[in-house]
PDB file of C-alpha atoms and ligand atoms in Angstrom:
ATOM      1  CA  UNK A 150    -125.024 -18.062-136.303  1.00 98.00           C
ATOM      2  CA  UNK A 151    -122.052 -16.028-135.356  1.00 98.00           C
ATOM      3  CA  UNK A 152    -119.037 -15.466-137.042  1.00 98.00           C
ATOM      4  CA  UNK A 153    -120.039 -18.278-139.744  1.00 98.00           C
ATOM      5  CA  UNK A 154    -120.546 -18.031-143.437  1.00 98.00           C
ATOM      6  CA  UNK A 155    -123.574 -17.254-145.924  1.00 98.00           C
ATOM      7  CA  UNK A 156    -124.044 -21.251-146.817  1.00 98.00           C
ATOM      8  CA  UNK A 157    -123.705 -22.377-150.273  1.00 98.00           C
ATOM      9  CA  UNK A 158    -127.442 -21.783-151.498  1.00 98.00           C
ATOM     10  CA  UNK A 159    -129.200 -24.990-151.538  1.00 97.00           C
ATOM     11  CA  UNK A 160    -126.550 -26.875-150.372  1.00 98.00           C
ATOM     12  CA  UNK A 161    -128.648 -28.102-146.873  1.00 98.00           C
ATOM     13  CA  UNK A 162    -131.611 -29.078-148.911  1.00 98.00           C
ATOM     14  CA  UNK A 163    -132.886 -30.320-145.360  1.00 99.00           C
ATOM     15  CA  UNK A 164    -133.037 -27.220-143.330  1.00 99.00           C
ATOM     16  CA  UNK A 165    -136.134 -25.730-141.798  1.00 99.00           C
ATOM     17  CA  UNK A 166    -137.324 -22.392-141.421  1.00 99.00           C
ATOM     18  CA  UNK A 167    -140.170 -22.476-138.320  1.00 98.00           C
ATOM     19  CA  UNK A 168    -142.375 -19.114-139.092  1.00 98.00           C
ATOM     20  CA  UNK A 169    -145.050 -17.737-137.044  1.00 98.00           C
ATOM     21  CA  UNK A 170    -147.033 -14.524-139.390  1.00 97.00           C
ATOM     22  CA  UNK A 171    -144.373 -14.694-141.568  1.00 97.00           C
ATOM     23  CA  UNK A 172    -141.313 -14.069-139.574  1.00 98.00           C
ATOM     24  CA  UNK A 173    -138.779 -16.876-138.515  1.00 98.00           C
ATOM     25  CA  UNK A 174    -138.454 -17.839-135.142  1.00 98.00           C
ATOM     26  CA  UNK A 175    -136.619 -21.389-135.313  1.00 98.00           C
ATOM     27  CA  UNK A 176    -134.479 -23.511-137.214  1.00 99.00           C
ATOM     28  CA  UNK A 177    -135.624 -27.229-137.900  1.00 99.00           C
ATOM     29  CA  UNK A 178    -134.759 -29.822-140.383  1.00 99.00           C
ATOM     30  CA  UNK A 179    -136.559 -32.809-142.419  1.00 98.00           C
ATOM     31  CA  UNK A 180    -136.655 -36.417-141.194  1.00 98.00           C
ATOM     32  CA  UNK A 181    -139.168 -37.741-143.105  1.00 98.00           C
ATOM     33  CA  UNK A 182    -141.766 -36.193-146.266  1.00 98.00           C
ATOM     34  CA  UNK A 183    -143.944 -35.098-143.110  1.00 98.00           C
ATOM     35  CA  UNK A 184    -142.158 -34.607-140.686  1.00 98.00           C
ATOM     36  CA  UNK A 185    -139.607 -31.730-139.447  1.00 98.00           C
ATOM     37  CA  UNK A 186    -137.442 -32.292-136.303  1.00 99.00           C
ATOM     38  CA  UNK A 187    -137.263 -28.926-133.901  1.00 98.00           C
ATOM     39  CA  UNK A 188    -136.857 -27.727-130.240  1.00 98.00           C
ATOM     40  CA  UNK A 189    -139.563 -27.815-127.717  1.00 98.00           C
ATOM     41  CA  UNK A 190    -138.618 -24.585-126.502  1.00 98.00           C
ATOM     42  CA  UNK A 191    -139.500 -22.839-130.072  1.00 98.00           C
ATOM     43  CA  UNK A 192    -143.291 -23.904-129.350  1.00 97.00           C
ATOM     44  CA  UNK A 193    -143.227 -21.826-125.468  1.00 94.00           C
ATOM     45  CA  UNK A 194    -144.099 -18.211-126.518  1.00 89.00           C
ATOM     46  CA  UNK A 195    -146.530 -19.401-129.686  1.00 94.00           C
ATOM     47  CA  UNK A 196    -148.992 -19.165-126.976  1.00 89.00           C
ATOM     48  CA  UNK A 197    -150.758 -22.430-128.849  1.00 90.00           C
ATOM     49  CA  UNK A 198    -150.441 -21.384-132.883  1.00 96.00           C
ATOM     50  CA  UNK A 199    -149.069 -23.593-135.143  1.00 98.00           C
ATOM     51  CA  UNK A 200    -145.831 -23.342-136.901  1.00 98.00           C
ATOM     52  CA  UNK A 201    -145.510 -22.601-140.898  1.00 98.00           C
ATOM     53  CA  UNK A 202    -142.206 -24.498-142.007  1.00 99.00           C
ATOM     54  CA  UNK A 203    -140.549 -23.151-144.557  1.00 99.00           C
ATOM     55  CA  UNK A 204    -138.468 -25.461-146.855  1.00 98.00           C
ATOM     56  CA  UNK A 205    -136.126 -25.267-149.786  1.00 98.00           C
ATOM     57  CA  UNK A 206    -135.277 -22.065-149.095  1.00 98.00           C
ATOM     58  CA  UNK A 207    -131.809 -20.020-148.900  1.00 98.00           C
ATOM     59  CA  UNK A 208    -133.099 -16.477-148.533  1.00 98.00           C
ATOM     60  CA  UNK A 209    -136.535 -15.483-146.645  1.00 98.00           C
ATOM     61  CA  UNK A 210    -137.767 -13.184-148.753  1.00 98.00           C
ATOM     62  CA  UNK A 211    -136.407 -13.697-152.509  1.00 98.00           C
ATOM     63  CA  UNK A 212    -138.137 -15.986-154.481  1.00 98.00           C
ATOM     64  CA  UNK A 213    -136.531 -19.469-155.144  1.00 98.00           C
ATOM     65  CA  UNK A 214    -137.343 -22.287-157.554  1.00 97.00           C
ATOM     66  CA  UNK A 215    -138.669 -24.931-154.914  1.00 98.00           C
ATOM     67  CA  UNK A 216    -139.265 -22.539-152.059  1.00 98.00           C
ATOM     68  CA  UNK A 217    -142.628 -23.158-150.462  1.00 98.00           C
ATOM     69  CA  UNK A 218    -144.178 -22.842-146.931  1.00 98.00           C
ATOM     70  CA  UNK A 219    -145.912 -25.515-145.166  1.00 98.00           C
ATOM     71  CA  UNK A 220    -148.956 -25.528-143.005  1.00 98.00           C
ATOM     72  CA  UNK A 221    -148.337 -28.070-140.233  1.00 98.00           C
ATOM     73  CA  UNK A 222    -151.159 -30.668-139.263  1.00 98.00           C
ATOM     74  CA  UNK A 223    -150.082 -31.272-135.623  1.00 98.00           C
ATOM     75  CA  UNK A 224    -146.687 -30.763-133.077  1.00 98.00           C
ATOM     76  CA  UNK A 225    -145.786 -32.665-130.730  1.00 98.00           C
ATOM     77  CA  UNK A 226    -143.132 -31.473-127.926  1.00 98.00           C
ATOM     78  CA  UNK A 227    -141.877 -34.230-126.458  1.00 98.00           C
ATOM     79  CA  UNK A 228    -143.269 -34.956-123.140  1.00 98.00           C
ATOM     80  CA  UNK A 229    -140.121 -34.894-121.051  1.00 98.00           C
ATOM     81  CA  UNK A 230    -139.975 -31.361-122.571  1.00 98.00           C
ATOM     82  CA  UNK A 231    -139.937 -28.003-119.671  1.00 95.00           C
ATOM     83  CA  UNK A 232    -139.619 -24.023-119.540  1.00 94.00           C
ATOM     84  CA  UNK A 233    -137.151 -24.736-116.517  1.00 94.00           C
ATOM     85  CA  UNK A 234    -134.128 -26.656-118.321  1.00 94.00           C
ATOM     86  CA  UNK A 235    -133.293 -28.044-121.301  1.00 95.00           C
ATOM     87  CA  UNK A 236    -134.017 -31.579-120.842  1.00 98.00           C
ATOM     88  CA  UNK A 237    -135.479 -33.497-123.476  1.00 98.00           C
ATOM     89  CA  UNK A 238    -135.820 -30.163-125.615  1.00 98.00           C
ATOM     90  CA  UNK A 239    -137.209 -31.793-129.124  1.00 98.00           C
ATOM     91  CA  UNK A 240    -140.505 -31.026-130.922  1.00 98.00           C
ATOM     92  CA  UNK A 241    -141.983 -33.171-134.041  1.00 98.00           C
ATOM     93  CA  UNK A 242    -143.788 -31.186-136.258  1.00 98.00           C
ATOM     94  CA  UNK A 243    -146.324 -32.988-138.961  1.00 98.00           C
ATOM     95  CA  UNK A 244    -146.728 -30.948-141.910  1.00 98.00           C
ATOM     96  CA  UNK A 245    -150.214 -30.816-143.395  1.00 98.00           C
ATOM     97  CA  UNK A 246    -148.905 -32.677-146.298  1.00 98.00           C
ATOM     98  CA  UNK A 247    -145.884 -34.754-147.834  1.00 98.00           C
ATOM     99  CA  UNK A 248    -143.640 -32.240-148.829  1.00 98.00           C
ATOM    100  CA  UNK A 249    -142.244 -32.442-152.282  1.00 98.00           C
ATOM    101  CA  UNK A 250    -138.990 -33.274-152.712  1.00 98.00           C
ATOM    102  CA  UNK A 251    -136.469 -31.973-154.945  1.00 98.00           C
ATOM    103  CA  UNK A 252    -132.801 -30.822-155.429  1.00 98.00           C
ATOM    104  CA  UNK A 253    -133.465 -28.279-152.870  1.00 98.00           C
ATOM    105  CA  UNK A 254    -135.472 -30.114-150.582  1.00 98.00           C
ATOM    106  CA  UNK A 255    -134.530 -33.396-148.961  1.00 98.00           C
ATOM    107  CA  UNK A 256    -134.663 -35.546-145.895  1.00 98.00           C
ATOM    108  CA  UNK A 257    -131.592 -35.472-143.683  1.00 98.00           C
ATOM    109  CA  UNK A 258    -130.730 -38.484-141.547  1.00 98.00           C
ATOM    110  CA  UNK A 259    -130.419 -38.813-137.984  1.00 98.00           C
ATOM    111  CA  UNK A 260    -128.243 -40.560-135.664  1.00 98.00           C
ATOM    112  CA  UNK A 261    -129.673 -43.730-134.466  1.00 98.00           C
ATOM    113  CA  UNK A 262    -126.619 -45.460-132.482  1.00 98.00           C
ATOM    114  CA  UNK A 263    -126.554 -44.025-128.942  1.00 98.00           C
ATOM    115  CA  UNK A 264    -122.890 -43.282-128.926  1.00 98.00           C
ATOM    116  CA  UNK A 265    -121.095 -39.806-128.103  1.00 98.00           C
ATOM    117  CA  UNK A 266    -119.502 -38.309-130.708  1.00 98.00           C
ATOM    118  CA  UNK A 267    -115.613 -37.924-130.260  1.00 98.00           C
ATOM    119  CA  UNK A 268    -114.534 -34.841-129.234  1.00 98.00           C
ATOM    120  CA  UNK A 269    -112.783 -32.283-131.593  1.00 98.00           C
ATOM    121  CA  UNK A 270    -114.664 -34.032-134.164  1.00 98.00           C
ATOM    122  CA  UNK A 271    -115.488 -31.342-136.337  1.00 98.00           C
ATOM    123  CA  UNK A 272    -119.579 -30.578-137.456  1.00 99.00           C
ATOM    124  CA  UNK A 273    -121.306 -28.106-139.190  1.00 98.00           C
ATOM    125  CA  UNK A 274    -124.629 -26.311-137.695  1.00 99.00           C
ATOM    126  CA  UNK A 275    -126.774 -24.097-139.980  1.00 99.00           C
ATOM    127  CA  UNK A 276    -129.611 -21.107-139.692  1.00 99.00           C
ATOM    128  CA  UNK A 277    -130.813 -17.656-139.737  1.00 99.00           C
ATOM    129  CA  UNK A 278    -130.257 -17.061-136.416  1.00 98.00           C
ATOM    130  CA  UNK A 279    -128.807 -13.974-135.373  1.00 98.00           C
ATOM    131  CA  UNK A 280    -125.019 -13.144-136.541  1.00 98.00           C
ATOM    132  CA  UNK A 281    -123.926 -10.351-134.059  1.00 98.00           C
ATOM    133  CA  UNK A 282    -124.614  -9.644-129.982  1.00 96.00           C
ATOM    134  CA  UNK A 283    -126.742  -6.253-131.370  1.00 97.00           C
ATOM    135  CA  UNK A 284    -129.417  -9.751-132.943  1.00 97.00           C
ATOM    136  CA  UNK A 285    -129.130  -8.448-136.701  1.00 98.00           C
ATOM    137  CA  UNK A 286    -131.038 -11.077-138.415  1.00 98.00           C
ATOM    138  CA  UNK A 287    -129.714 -12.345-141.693  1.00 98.00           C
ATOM    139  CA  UNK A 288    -132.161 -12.470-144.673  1.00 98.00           C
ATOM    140  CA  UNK A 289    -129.703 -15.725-145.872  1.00 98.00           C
ATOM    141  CA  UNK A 290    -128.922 -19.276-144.219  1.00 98.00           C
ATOM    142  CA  UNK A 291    -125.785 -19.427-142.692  1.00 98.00           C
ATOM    143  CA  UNK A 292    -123.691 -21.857-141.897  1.00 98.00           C
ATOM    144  CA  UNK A 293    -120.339 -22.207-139.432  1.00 98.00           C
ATOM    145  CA  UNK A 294    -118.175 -25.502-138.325  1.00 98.00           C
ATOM    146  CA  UNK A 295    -117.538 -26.041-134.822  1.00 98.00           C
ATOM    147  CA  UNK A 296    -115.073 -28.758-132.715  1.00 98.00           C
ATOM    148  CA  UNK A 297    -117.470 -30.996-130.306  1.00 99.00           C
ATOM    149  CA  UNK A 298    -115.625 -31.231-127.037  1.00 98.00           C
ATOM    150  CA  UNK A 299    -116.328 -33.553-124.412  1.00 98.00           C
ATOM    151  CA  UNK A 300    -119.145 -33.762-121.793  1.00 98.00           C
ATOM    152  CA  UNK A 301    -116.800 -33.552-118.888  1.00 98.00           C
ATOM    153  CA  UNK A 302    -114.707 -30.247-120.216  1.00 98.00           C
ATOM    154  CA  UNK A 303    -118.600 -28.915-120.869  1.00 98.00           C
ATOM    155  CA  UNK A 304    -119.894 -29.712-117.734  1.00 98.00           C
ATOM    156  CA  UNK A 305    -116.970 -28.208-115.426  1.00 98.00           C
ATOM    157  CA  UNK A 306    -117.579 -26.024-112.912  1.00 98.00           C
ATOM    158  CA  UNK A 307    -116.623 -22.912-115.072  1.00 98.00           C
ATOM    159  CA  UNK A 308    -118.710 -23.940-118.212  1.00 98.00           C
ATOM    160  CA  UNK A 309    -122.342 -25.402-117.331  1.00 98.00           C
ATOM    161  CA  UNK A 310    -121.135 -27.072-113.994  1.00 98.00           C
ATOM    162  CA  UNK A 311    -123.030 -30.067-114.305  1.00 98.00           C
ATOM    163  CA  UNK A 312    -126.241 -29.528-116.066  1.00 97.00           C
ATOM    164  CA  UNK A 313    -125.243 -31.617-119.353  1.00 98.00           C
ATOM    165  CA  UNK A 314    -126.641 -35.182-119.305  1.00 98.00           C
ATOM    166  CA  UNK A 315    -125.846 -38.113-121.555  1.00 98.00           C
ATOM    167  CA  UNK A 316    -128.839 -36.601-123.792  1.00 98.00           C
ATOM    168  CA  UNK A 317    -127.140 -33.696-124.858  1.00 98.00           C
ATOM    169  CA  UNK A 318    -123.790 -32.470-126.407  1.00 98.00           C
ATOM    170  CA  UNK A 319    -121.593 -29.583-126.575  1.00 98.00           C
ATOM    171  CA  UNK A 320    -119.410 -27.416-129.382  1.00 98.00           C
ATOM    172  CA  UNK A 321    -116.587 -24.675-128.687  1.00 98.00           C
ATOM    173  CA  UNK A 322    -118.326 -21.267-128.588  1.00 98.00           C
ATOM    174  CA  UNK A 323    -115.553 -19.615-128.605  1.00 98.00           C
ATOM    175  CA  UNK A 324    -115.674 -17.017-131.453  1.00 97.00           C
ATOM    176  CA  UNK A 325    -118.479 -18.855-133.702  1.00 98.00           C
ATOM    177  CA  UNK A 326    -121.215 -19.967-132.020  1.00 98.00           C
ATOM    178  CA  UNK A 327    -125.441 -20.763-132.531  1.00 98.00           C
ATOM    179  CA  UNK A 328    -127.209 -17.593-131.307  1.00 98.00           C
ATOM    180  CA  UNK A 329    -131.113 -16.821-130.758  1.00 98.00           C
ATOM    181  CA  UNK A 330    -132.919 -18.378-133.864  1.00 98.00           C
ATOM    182  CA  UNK A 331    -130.833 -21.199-134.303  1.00 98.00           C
ATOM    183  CA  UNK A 332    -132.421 -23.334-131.518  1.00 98.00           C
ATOM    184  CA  UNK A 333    -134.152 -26.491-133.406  1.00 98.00           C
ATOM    185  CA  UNK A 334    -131.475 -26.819-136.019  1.00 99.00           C
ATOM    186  CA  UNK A 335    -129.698 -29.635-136.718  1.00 99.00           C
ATOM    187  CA  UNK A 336    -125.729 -30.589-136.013  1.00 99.00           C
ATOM    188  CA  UNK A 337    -124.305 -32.328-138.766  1.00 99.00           C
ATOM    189  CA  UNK A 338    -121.173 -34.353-138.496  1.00 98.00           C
ATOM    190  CA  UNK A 339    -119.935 -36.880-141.280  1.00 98.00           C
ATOM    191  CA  UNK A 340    -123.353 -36.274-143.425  1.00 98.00           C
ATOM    192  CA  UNK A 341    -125.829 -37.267-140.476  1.00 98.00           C
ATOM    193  CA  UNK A 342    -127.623 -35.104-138.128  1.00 99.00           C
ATOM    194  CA  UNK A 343    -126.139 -35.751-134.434  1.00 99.00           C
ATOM    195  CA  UNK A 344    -127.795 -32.998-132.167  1.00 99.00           C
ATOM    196  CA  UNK A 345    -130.680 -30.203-132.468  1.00 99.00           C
ATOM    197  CA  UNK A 346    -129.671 -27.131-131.281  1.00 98.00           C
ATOM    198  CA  UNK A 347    -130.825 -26.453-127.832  1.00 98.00           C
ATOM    199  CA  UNK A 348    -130.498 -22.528-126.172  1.00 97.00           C
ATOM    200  CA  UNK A 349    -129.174 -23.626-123.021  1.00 94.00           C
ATOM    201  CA  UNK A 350    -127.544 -20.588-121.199  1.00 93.00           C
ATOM    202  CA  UNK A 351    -129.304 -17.912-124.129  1.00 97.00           C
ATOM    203  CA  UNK A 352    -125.065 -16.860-124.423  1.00 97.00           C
ATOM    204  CA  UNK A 353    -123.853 -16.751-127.512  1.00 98.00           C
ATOM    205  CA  UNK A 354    -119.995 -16.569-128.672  1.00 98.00           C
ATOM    206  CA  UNK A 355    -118.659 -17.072-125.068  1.00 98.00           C
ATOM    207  CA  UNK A 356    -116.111 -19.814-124.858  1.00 98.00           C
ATOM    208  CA  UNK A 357    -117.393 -20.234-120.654  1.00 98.00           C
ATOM    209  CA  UNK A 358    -120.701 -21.352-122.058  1.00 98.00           C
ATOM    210  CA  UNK A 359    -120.114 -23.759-125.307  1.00 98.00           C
ATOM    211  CA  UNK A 360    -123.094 -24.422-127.373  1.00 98.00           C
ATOM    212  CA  UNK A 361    -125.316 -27.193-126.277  1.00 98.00           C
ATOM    213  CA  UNK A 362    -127.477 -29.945-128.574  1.00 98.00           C
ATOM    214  CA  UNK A 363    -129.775 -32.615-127.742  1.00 98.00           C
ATOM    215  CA  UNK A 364    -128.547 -35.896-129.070  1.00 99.00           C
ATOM    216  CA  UNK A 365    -131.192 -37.566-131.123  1.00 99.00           C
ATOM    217  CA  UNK A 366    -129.930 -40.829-130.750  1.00 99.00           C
ATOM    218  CA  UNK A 367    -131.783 -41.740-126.965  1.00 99.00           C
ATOM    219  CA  UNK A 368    -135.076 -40.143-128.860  1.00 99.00           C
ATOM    220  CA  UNK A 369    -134.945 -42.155-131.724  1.00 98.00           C
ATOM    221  CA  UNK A 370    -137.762 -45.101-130.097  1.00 98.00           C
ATOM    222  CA  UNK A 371    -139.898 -41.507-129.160  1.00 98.00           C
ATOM    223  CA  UNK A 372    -139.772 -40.174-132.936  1.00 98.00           C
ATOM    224  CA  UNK A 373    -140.353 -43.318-134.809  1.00 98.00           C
ATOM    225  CA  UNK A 374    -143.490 -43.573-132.405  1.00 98.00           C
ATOM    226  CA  UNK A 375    -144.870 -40.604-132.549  1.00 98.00           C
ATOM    227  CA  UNK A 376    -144.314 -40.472-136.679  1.00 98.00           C
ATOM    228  CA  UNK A 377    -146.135 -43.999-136.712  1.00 97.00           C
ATOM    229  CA  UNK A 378    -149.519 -43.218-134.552  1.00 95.00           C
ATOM    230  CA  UNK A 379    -149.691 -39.792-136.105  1.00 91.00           C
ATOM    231  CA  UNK A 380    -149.548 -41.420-139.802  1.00 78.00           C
ATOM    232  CA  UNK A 381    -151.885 -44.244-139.068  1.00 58.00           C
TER     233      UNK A 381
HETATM  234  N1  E85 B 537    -124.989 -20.457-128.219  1.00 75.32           N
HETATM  235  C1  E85 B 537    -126.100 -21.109-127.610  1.00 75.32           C
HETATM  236  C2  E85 B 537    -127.424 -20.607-128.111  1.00 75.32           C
HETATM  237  C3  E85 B 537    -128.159 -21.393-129.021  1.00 75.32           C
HETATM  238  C4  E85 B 537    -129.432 -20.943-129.438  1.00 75.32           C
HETATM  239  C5  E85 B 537    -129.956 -19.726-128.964  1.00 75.32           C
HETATM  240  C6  E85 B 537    -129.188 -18.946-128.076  1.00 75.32           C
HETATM  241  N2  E85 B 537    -129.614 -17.716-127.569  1.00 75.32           N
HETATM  242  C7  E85 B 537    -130.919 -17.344-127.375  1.00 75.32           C
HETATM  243  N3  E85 B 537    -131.996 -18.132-127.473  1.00 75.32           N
HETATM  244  N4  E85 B 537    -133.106 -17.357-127.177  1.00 75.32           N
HETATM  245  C8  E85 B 537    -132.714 -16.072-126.914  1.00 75.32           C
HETATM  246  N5  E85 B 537    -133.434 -14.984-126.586  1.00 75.32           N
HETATM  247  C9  E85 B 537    -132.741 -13.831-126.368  1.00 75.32           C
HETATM  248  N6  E85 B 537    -131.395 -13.712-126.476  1.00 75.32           N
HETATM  249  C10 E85 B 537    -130.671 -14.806-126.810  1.00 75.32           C
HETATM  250  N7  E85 B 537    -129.298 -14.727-126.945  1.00 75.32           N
HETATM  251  C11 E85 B 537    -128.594 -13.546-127.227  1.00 75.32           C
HETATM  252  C12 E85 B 537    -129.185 -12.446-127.838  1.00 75.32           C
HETATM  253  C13 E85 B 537    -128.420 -11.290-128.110  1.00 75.32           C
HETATM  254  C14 E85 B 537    -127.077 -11.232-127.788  1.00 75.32           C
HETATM  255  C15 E85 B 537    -126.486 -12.340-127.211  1.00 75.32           C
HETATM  256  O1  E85 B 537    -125.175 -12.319-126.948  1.00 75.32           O
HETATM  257  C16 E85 B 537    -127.239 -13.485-126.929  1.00 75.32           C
HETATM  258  C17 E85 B 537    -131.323 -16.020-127.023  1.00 75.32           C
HETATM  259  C18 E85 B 537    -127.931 -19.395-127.654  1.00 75.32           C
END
């Protein structure tokens, strides 16, 4: 996250930490007591090992009362999901076992009306991401609100020129922005999880390339399936 805020500790009791031999790689947040909602894209360099999910966690190293890692059962990227764009960028992650929830860990709703959000609306995105251009990597989860703005000033010519569909969703970068590390996170507006943050153009903090999010509305038929085979 650039030019955001150290969040209040605890305070998004639903937030993710995606590890790979102990070192965070993606953001992600909780859907269900199993399952943890990500980006496709986090899975491409894992070169096929699993995930540890880290929740109820504010800093990555200190210990905290209901801090504890996950091993994850299965993942599934969703089908539709590519190394060439950034269509249909979500991954479902089912964690070995139900985690246990507490004041610091807790499932965050998603979006289930397929309906764009207004633009200037203003939403909150969260992670341990990087927080400057030299990719300094913050030990604590931070936090930073940002306008959406609409899917026609997004895709103009000068900005992404096209490439945002009806599936996805844009922010202001200028300034404050998501940045490498974010990608999987959720985007919060009014209390319910909108968008997962998606890499798109890799800038960061560039008002030409605002931030871009795939809306988890059109997915919701995908995730309820996939969480209802894989629990039986
Ligand atoms: N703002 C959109 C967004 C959301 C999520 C991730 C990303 N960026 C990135 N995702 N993956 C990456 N691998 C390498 N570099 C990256 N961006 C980068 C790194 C250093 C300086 C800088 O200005 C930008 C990214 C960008």
């Amino acid at each position: 996250i650039l030019r955001g805020s150290v969040a209040r500790p605890h305070l998004k009791p639903y937030m993710a930490s995606l590890q790979l031999d102990g070192q965070h790689v993606c953001g992600g947040f909780l859907i269900a007591e199993q399952w943890v909602l990500s980006a496709a894209h986090c899975a491409e360099e894992t070169d096929g090992k699993l995930f540890q999910v880290l929740l109820g966690a504010h800093s990555l190293t200190e210990p905290e009362p209901h801090k504890r890692l996950y091993q994850v059962r299965a993942q599934f990227p969703h089908p539709g999901s590519n190394i060439h764009n950034n269509k249909d960028d979500l991954l479902l992650l089912q964690l070995e076992e139900k985690a246990e929830l507490n004041a610091d860990v807790r499932v965050l709703p998603f979006q289930r009306e397929d309906r764009d959000v207004a633009a200037d609306t203003v939403c909150e995105v969260a992670g341990w991401g990087t927080i400057d251009h030299s990719g300094t990597r913050p030990d604590k989860l931070h936090q930073v609100e940002r306008p959406v703005i609409s899917r026609d000033v997004c895709n103009h010519r000068t900005r992404h020129d096209g490439t945002v569909t009806r599936n996805m969703m844009c922010t202001d970068s200028r300034r404050k922005d998501t940045c490498k590390g974010d990608s999987g996170g959720p985007l919060v507006c009014g209390g319910v999880a909108e968008g997962v943050v998606t890499a798109g153009s890799r800038v960061c903090g560039n008002y030409k390339k605002p931030a871009i999010y795939t809306r988890i509305a059109p997915y919701a038929a995908w995730i309820d399936g996939v969480m209802a085979s894989a629990d039986g």
